[in-house]
PDB file of C-alpha atoms in Angstrom:
ATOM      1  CA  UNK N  33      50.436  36.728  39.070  1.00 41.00           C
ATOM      2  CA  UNK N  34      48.231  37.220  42.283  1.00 48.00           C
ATOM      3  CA  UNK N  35      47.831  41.298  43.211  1.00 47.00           C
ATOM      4  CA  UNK N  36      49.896  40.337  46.691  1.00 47.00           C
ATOM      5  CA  UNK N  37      52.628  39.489  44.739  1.00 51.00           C
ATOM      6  CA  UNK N  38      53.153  43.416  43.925  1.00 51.00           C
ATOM      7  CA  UNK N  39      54.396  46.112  45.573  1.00 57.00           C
ATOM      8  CA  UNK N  40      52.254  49.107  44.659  1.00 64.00           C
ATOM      9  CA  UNK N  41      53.481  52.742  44.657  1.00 66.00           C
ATOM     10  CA  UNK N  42      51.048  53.399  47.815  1.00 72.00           C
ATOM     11  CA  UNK N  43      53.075  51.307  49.840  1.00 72.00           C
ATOM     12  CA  UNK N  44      56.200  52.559  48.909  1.00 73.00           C
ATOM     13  CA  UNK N  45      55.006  55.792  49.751  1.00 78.00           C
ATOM     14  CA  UNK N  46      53.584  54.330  53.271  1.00 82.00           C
ATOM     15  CA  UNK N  47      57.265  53.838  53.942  1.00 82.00           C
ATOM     16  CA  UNK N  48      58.213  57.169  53.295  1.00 84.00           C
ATOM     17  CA  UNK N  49      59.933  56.947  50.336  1.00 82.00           C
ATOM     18  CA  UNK N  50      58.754  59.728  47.539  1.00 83.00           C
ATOM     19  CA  UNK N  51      59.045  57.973  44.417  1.00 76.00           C
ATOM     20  CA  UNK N  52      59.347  60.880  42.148  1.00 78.00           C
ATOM     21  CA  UNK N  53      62.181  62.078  44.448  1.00 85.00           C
ATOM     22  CA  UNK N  54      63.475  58.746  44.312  1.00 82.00           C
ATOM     23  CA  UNK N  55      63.652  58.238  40.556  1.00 79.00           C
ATOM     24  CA  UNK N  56      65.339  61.756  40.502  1.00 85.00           C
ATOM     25  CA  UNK N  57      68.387  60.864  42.637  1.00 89.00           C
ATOM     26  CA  UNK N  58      68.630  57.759  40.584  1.00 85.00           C
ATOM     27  CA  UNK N  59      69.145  59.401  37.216  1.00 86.00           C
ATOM     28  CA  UNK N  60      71.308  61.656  38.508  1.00 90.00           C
ATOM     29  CA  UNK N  61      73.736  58.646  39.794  1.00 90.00           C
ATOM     30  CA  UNK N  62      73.037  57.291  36.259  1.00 88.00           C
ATOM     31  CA  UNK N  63      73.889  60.801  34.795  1.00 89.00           C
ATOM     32  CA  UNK N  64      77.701  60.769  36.909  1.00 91.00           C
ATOM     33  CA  UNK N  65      78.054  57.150  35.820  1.00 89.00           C
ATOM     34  CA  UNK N  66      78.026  57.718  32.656  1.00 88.00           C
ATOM     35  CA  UNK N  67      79.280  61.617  31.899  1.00 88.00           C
ATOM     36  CA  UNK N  68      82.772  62.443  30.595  1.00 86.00           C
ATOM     37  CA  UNK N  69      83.141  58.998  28.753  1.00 87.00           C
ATOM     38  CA  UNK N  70      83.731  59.401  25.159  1.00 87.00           C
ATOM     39  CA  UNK N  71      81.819  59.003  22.491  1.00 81.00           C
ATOM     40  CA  UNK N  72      83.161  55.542  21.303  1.00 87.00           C
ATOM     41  CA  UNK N  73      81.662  53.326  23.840  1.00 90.00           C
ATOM     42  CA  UNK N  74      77.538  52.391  23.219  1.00 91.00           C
ATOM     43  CA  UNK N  75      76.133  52.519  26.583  1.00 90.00           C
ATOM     44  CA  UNK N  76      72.395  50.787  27.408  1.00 90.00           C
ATOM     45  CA  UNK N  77      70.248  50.396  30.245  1.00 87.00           C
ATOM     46  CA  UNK N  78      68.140  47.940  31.258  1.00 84.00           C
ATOM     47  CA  UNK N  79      64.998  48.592  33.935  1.00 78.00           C
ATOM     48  CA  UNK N  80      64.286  45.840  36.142  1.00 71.00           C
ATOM     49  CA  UNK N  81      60.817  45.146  36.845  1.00 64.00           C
ATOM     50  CA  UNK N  82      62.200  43.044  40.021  1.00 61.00           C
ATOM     51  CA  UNK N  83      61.433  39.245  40.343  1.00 61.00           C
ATOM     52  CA  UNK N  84      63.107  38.360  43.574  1.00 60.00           C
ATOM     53  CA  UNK N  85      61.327  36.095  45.433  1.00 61.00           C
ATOM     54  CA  UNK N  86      58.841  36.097  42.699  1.00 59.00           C
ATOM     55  CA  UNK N  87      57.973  39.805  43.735  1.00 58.00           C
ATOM     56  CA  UNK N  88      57.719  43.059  41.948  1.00 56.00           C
ATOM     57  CA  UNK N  89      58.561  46.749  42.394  1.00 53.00           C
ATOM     58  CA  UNK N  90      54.967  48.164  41.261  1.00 49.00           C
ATOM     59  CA  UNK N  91      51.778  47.151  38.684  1.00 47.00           C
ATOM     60  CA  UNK N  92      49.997  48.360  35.946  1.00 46.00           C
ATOM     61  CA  UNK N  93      51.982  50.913  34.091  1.00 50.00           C
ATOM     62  CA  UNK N  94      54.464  51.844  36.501  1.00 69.00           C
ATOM     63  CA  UNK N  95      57.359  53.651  33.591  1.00 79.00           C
ATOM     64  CA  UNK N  96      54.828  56.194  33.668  1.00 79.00           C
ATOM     65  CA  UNK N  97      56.078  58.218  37.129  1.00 77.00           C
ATOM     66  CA  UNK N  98      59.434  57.826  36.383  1.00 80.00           C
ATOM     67  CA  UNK N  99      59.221  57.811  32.188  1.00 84.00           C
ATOM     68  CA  UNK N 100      59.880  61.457  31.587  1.00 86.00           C
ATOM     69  CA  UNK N 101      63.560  61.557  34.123  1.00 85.00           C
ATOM     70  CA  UNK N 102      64.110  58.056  33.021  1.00 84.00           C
ATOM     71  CA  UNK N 103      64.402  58.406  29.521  1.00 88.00           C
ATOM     72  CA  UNK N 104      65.993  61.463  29.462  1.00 85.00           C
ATOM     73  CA  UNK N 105      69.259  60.532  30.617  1.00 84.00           C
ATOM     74  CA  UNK N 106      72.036  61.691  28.407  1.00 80.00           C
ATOM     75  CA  UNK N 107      74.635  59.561  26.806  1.00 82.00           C
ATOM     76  CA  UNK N 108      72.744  56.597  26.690  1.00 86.00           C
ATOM     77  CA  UNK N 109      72.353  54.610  23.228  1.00 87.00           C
ATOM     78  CA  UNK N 110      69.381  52.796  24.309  1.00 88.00           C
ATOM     79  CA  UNK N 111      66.870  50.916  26.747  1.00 88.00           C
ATOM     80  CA  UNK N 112      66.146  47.489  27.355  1.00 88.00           C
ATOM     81  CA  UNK N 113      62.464  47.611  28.766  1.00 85.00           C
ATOM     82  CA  UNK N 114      59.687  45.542  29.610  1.00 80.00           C
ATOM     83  CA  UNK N 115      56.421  46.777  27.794  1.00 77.00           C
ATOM     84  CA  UNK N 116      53.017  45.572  26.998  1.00 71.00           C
ATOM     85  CA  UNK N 117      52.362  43.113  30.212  1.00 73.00           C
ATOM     86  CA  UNK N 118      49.798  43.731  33.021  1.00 71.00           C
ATOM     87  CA  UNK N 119      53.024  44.404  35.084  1.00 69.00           C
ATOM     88  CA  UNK N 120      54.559  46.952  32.655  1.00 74.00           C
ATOM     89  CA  UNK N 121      51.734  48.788  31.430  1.00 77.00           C
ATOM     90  CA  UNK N 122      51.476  49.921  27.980  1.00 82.00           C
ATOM     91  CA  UNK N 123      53.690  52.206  25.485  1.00 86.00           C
ATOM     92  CA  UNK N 124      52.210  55.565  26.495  1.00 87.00           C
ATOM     93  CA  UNK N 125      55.689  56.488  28.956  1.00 86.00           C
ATOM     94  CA  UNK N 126      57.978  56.152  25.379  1.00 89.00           C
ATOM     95  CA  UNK N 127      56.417  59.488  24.291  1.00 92.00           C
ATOM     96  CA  UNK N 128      58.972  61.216  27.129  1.00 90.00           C
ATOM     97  CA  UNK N 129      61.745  59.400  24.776  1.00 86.00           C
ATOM     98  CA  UNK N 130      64.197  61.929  23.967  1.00 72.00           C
ATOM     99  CA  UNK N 131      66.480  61.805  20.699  1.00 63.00           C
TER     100      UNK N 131
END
């Protein structure tokens, strides 16, 4: 993929938007979404890396500022990610894997 396909973190921040913050009030809708249900169902997630228009949200290891909220979320059974690419980075985020 050519670099100007990507939407790096800098230019999200150019915008305004603190990504940290960002990934914070995410989890927490993720968190209401999925509190109170019982125990039967098996509930997953799946991160998009984005490919609209043949863009992406971010390069190079981008779990890593949003690994240690993001895979923390209670009541979740499991994650469907994309690791191992140029785009996704390597494994290093999984460490902030709780359970």
């Amino acid at each position: 993929m050519e670099p100007s396909k990507y939407v790096e973190r800098g230019q999200i921040e150019q915008i305004g938007v603190n990504v940290a913050d960002y990934a914070s009030e995410l989890t927490k809708l993720n968190e209401a979404v999925v509190s109170g249900l019982s125990e039967d169902p098996v509930v997953t997630t799946h991160v998009c890396r984005g490919n609209y228009i043949s863009t992406y949200a971010g390069v190079g290891g981008c779990y890593e500022p949003i690994a240690q909220t993001l895979l923390n979320i209670d009541n979740y059974s499991g994650y469907y990610l994309e690791f191992d690419t140029e785009r996704a980075g390597d494994f290093k985020p999984l460490r902030f894997l709780n359970g």
